[in-house]
CSV table of C-alpha atoms and ligand atoms in Angstrom, one decimal:
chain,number,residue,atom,x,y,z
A,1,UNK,CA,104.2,-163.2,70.4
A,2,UNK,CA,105.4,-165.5,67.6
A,3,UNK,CA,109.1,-166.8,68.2
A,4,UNK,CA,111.7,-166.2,65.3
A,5,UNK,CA,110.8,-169.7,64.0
A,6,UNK,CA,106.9,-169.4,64.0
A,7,UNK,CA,107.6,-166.0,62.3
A,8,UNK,CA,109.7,-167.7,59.7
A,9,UNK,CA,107.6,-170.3,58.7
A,10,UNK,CA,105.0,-167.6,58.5
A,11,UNK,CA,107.0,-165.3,56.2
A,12,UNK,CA,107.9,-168.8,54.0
A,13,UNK,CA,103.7,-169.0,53.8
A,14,UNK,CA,102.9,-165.4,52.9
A,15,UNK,CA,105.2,-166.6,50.3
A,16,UNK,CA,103.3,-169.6,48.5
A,17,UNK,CA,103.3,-173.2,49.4
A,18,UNK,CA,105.5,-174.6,51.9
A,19,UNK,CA,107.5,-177.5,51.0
A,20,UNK,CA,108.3,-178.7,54.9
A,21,UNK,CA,111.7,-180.9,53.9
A,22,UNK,CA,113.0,-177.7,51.7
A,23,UNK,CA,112.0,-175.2,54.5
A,24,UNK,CA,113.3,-177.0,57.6
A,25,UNK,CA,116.4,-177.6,55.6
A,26,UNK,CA,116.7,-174.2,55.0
A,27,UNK,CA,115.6,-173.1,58.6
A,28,UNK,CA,118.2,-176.1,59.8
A,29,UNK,CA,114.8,-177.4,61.5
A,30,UNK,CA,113.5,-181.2,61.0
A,31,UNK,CA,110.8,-181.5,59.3
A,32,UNK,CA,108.3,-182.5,62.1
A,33,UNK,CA,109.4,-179.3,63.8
A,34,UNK,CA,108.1,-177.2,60.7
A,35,UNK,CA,104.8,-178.9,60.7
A,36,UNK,CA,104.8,-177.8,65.0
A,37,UNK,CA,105.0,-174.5,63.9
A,38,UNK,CA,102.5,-174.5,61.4
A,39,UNK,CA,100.1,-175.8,64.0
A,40,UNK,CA,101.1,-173.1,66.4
A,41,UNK,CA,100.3,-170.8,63.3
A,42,UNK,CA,97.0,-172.0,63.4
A,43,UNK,CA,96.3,-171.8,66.9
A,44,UNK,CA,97.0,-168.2,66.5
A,45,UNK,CA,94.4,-167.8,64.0
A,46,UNK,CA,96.1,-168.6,60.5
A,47,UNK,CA,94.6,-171.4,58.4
A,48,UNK,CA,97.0,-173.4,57.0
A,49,UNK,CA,96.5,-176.4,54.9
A,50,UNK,CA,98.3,-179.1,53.8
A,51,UNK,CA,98.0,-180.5,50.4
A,52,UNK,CA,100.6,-182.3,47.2
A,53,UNK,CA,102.8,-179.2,47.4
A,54,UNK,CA,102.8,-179.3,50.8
A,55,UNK,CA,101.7,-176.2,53.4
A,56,UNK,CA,99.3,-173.6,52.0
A,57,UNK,CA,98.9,-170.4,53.5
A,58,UNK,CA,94.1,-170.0,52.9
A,59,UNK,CA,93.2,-167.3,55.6
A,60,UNK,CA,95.2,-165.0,57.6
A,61,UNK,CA,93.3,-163.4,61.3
A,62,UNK,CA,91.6,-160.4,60.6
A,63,UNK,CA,93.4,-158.4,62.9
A,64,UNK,CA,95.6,-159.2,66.2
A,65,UNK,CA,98.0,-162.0,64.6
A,66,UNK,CA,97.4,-161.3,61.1
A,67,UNK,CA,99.0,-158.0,61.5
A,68,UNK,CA,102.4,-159.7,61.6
A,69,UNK,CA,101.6,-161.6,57.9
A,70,UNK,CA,103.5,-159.5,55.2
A,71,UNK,CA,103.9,-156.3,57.7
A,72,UNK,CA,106.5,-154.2,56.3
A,73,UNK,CA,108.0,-153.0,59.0
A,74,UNK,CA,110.8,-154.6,62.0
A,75,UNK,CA,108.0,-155.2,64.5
A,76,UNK,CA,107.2,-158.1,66.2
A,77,UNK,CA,103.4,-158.4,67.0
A,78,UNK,CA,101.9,-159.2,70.5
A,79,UNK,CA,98.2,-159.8,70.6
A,80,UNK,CA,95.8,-160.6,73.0
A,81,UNK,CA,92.0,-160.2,72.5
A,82,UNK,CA,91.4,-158.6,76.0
A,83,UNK,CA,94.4,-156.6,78.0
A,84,UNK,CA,94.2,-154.0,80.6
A,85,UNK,CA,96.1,-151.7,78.7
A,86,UNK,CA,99.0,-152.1,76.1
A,87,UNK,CA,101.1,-149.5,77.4
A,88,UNK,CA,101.2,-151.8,80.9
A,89,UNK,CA,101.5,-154.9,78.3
A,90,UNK,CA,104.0,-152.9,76.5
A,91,UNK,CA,106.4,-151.9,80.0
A,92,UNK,CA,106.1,-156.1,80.7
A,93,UNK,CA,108.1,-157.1,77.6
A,94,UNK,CA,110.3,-153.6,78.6
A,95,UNK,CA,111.3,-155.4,81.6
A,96,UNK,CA,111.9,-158.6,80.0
A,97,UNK,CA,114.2,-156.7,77.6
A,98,UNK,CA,112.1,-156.9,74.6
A,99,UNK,CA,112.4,-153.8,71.9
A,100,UNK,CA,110.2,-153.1,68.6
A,101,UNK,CA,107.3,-155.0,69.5
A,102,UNK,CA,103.8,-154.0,68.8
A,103,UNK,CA,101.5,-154.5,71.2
A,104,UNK,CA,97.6,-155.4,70.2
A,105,UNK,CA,94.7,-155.7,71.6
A,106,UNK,CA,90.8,-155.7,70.8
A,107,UNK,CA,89.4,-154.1,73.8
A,108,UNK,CA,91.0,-152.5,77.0
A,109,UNK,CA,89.9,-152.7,80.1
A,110,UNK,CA,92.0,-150.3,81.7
A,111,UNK,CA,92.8,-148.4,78.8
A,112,UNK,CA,94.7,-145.0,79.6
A,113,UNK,CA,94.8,-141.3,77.9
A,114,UNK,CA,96.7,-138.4,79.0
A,115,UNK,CA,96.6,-136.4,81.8
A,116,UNK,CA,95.4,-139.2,84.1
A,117,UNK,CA,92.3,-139.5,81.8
A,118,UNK,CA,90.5,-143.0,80.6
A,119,UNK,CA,90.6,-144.2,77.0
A,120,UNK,CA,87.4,-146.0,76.2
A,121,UNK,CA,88.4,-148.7,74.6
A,122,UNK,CA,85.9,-151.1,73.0
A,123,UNK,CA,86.1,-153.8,71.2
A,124,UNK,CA,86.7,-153.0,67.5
A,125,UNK,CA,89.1,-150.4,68.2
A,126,UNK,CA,93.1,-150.5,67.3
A,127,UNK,CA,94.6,-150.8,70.7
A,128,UNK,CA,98.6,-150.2,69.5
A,129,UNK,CA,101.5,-149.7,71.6
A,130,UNK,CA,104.6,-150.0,70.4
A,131,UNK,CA,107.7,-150.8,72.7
A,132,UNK,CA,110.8,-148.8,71.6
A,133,UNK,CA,114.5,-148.6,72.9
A,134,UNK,CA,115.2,-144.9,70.5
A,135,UNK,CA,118.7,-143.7,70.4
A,136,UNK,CA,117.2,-140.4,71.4
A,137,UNK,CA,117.9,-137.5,73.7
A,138,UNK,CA,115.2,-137.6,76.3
A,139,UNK,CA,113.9,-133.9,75.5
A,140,UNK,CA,113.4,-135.3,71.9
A,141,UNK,CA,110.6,-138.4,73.1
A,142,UNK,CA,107.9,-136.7,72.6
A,143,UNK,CA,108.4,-136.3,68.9
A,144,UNK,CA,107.6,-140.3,69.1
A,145,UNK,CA,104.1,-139.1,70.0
A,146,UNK,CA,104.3,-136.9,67.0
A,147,UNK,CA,105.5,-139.3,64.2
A,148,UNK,CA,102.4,-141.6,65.9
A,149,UNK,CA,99.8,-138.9,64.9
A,150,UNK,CA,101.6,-138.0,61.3
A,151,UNK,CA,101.4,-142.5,60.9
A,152,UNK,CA,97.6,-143.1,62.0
A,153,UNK,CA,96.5,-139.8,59.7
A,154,UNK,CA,98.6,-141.2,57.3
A,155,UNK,CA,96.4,-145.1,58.3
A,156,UNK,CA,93.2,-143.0,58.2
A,157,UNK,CA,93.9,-141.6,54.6
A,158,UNK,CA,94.5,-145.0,53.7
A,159,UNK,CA,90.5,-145.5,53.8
A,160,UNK,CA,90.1,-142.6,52.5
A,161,UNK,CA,90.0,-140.3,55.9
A,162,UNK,CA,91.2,-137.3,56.0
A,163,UNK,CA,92.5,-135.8,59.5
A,164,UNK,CA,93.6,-132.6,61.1
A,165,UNK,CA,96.3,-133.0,64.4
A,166,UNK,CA,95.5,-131.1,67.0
A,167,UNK,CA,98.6,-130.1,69.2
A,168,UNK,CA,100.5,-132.3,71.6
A,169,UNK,CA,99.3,-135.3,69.7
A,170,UNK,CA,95.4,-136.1,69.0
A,171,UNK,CA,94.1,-137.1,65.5
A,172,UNK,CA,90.7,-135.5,64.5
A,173,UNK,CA,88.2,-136.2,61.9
A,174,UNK,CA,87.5,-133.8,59.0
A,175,UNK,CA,84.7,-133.0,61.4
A,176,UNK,CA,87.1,-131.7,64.7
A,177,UNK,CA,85.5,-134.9,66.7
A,178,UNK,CA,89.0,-136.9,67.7
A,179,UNK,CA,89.6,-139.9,66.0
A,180,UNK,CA,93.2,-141.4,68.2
A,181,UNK,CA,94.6,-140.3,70.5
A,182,UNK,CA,98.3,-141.2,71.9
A,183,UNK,CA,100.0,-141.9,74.9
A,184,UNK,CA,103.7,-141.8,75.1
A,185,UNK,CA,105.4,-143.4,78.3
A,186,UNK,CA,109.1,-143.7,78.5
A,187,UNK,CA,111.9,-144.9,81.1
A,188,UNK,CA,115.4,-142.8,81.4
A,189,UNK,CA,118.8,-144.8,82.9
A,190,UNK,CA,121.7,-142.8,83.4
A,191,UNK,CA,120.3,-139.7,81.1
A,192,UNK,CA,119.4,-142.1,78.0
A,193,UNK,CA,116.1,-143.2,77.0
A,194,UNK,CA,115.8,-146.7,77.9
A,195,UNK,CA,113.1,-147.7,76.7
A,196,UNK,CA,109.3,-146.1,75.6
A,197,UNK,CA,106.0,-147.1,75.0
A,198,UNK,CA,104.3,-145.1,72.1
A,199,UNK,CA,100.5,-146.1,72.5
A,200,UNK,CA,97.7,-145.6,69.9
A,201,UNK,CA,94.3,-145.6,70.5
A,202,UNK,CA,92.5,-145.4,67.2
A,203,UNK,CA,88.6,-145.4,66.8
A,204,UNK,CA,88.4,-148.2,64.1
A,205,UNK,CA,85.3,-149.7,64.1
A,206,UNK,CA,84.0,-149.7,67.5
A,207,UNK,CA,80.2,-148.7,67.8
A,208,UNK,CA,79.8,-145.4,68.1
A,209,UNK,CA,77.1,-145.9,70.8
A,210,UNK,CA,80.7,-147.2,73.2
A,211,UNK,CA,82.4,-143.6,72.2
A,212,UNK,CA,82.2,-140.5,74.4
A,213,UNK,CA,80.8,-137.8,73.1
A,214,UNK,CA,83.3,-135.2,70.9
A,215,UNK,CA,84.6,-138.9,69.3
A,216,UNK,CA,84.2,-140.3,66.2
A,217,UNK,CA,85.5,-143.5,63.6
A,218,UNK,CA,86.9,-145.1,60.7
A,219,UNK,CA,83.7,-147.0,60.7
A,220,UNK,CA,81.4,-143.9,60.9
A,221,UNK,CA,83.2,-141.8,58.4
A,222,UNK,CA,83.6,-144.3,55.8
A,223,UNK,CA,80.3,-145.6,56.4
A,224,UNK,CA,81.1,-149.2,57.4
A,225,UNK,CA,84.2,-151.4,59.0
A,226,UNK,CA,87.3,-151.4,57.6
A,227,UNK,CA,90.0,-153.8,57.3
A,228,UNK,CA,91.7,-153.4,60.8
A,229,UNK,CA,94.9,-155.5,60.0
A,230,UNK,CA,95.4,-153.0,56.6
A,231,UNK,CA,95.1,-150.4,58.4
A,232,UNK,CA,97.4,-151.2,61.2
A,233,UNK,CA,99.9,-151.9,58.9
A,234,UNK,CA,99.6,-149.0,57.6
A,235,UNK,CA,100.1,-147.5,61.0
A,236,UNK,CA,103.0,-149.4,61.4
A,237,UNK,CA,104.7,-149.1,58.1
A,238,UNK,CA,104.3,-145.4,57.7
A,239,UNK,CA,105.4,-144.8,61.7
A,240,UNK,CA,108.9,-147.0,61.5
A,241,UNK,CA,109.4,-145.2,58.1
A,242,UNK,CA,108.8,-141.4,59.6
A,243,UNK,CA,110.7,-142.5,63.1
A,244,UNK,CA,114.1,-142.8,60.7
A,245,UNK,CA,113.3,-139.1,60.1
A,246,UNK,CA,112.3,-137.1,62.9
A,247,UNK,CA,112.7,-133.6,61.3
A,248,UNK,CA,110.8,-134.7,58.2
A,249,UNK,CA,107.8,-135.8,61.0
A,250,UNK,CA,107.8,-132.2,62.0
A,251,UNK,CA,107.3,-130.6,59.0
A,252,UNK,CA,104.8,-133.0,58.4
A,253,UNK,CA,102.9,-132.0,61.5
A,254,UNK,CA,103.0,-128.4,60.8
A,255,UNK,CA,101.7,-129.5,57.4
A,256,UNK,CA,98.7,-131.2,58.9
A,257,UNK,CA,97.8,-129.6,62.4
A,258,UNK,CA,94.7,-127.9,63.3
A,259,UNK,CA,96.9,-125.8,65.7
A,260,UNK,CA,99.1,-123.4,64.3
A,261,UNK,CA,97.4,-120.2,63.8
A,262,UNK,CA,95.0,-120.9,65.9
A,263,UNK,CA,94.6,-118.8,69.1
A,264,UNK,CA,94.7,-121.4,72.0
A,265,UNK,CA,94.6,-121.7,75.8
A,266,UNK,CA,96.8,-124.5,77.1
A,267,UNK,CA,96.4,-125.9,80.7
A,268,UNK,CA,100.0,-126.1,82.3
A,269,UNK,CA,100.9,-127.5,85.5
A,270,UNK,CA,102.0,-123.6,86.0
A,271,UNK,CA,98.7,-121.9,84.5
A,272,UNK,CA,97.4,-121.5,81.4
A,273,UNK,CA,99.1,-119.9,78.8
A,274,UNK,CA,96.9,-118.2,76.0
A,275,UNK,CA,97.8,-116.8,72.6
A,276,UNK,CA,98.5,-117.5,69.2
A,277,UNK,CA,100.2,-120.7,68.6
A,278,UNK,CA,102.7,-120.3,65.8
A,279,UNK,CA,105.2,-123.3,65.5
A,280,UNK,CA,106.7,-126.5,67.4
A,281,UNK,CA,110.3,-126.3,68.1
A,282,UNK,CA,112.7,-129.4,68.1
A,283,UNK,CA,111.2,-130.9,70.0
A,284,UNK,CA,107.8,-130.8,69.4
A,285,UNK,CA,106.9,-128.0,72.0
A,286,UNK,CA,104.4,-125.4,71.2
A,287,UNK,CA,105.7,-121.9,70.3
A,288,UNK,CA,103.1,-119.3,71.9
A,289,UNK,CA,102.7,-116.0,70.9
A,290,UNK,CA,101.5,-114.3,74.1
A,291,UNK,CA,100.5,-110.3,75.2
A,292,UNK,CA,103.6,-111.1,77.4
A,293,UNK,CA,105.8,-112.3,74.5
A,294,UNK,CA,106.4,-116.0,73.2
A,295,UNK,CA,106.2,-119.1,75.6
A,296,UNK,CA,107.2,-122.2,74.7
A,297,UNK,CA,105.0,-125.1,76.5
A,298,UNK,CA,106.4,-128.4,76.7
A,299,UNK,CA,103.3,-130.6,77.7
A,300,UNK,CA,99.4,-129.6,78.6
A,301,UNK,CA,95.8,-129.7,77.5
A,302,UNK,CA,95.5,-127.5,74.2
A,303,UNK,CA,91.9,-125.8,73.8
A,304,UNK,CA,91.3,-124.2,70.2
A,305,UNK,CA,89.8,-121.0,70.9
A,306,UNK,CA,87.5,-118.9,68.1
A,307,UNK,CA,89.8,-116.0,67.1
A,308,UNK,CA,90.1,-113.2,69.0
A,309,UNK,CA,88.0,-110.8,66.9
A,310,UNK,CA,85.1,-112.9,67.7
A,311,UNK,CA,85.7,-113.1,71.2
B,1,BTN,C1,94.8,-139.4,74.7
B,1,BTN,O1,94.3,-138.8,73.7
B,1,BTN,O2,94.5,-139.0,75.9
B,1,BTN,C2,95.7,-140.6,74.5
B,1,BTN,C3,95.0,-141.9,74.4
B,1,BTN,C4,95.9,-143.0,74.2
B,1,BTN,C5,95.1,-144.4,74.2
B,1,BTN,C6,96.0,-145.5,73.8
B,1,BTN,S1,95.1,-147.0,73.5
B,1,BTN,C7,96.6,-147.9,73.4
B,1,BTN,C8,97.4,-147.4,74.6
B,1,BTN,N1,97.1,-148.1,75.8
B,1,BTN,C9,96.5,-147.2,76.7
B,1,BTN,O3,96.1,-147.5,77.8
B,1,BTN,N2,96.5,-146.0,76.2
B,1,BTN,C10,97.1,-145.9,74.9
C-alpha cells in the first residue's frame, strides 16, 4: 500500500502541479525526498511529469492504485494484480494491525464465497475486501455484509444498473442472474469485534465466457466495460458513508431486496425453514413466517420459491 507520504504527495497531485520546494516544506520533507515519492508514484502506475511548474499529475491507473487518487472515503488502498484471495490478503494486514484498508485485486486465484463455495474470480472483476476494526456488538457484523450489498447496488446504479438484493447479502441484475456477491469474515477478542474483513466480489467486466452459469456483469448489462476505478469508488464512498448509519442500511435493504414477500426455503445447519419471508430484524436476520409460526434465521442459503398458489 502507499505510505502516508506517497499518499500525500498523491493527494498534493490530484490537486494541480506540484511545486517540490513548497510541498516538502509543507510535508517537512527535503525536496529530493518529494521527487522519491513521485517516482514510487509512478512505479505504482501514476504518470507524473515534471515540467516549469514543477510535478504534473497526466494519468492516473485505471483501476488497482488509481482507486486511491481523489477516493472520498478514509481507506487506504492495497493492490496487487494477482492474489489468492483478498479476504486472506485482508486477515495479513489484520495481523499486522492495519484497519480501513481496502484490499484489491484483478484476479483471484483462490477466490472464496459463502458456505465453503468458490468465487470465480477472473480478471476484470472488482476483487474488494475491506479490513475493518467496527465498534460493533458481534451479533450486529453481519449488517457489514448488508451495507456492502446496499454500496455495490448503489456502484452498479452508478452505470446505470439497476439491482435487486437477494437475502443474506447477494446483488442481482434486473434479470435475477447475481451480479456480487459478499463475504464477511470477522475475528472476536474478549466478546468485541476485533477486526473483520467485508469482501466484494463484483462482476465488472470480466468475460462472461469466465462466469458460471446464473451470473451476469456490469460489462454485459451496459453493453461494454466500464470504468472500474469509478465504480470502486463508488463502492467505497457510498459503503463508509452507510456504515456511519447502520439502521438507515436496513431500511435501505428492505427498500431494495428481492426477498421480502417472497416465499422462500432457507438451508440451515438445523433444516430448512420455508415460509414467507417478511422482514430482517436488527440484525440483519431473516423474519420467517412459517405453518409453525415465525423463525428467525440467522445465516443460510436463501432459495426464492414461486408463490405458493402456483405450487
Ligand atoms: C458469495 O456470494 O458467495 C460471496 C462471494 C464473495 C467473493 C468475494 S471476492 C473478494 C473477496 N475475496 C474472496 O475470496 N471472496 C470475497
Amino acid at each position: 500500500m502507499l505510505n502516508p507520504r506517497q499518499r500525500a504527495v498523491l493527494t498534493a497531485l490530484v490537486h494541480g502541479p506540484v511545486d517540490p520546494t513548497s510541498l516538502g516544506d509543507r510535508l517537512e520533507l527535503p525536496t529530493e525526498a518529494v521527487a522519491s515519492h513521485v517516482d514510487a508514484l509512478r512505479e505504482h502506475g501514476f504518470a507524473v511529469e515534471r515540467g516549469p511548474d514543477g510535478f504534473t499529475l497526466e494519468a492516473v491507473p485505471d483501476y488497482g492504485y488509481g482507486v486511491q487518487a481523489d477516493l472520498a472515503a478514509p481507506f487506504v488502498v492495497d493492490y496487487a494484480p494477482t492474489v489468492t484471495s483478498t479476504n486472506d490478503r485482508a486477515r495479513e494486514l489484520a495481523v499486522r494491525g492495519e484497519t480501513d484498508v481496502a484490499v484489491l485485486a484483478d484476479e483471484q486465484t483462490g477466490g472464496r464465497g459463502r458456505l465453503a463455495r468458490g468465487w470465480a474470480s477472473p480478471p476484470g472483476g472488482i476483487y474488494c475486501s475491506l479490513l475493518l476494526r467496527p465498534s460493533l456488538a458481534p451479533e450486529r457484523l453481519p449488517l457489514l455484509a448488508l451495507v456492502a450489498a446496499v454500496a455495490a447496488g448503489d456502484a452498479a446504479s452508478s452505470v446505470g444498473v439497476g439491482t435487486g438484493l437477494k437475502w443474506p447479502n447477494d446483488v442481482q441484475g434486473p434479470d435475477g442472474r447475481k451480479l456480487a456477491g459478499v463475504l464477511a469474515e470477522s475475528a472476536t477478542a474478549d466478546g468485541a469485534v476485533a477486526w473483520a474483513a467485508v469482501g466484494l466480489g463484483l462482476n465488472a467486466n470480466a468475460d462472461p465466457a469466465g462466469l458460471p452459469v446464473g451470473a451476469t456483469s456490469l460489462r454485459e448489462l451496459t453493453g461494454g466495460p466500464v470504468d472500474r476505478r469509478a465504480v470502486t469508488q463508488r463502492y467505497l464512498e457510498s459503503f463508509d458513508a452507510r456504515r456511519r448509519d447502520l439502521d438507515g442500511v436496513l431500511d435501505a435493504w428492505r427498500r431494495r431486496t428481492t426477498t421480502l414477500g417472497r416465499r422462500v426455503r432457507v438451508r440451515t445447519g438445523d433444516g430448512d425453514v420455508v415460509g414467507e419471508a417478511v422482514d430482517v430484524d436488527a440484525t440483519g436476520a431473516l423474519l420467517i413466517e412459517t405453518a409453525d409460526g415465525t423463525e428467525r434465521v440467522a445465516a443460510g442459503d436463501c432459495e426464492h420459491l414461486r408463490p405458493a398458489a402456483e405450487g
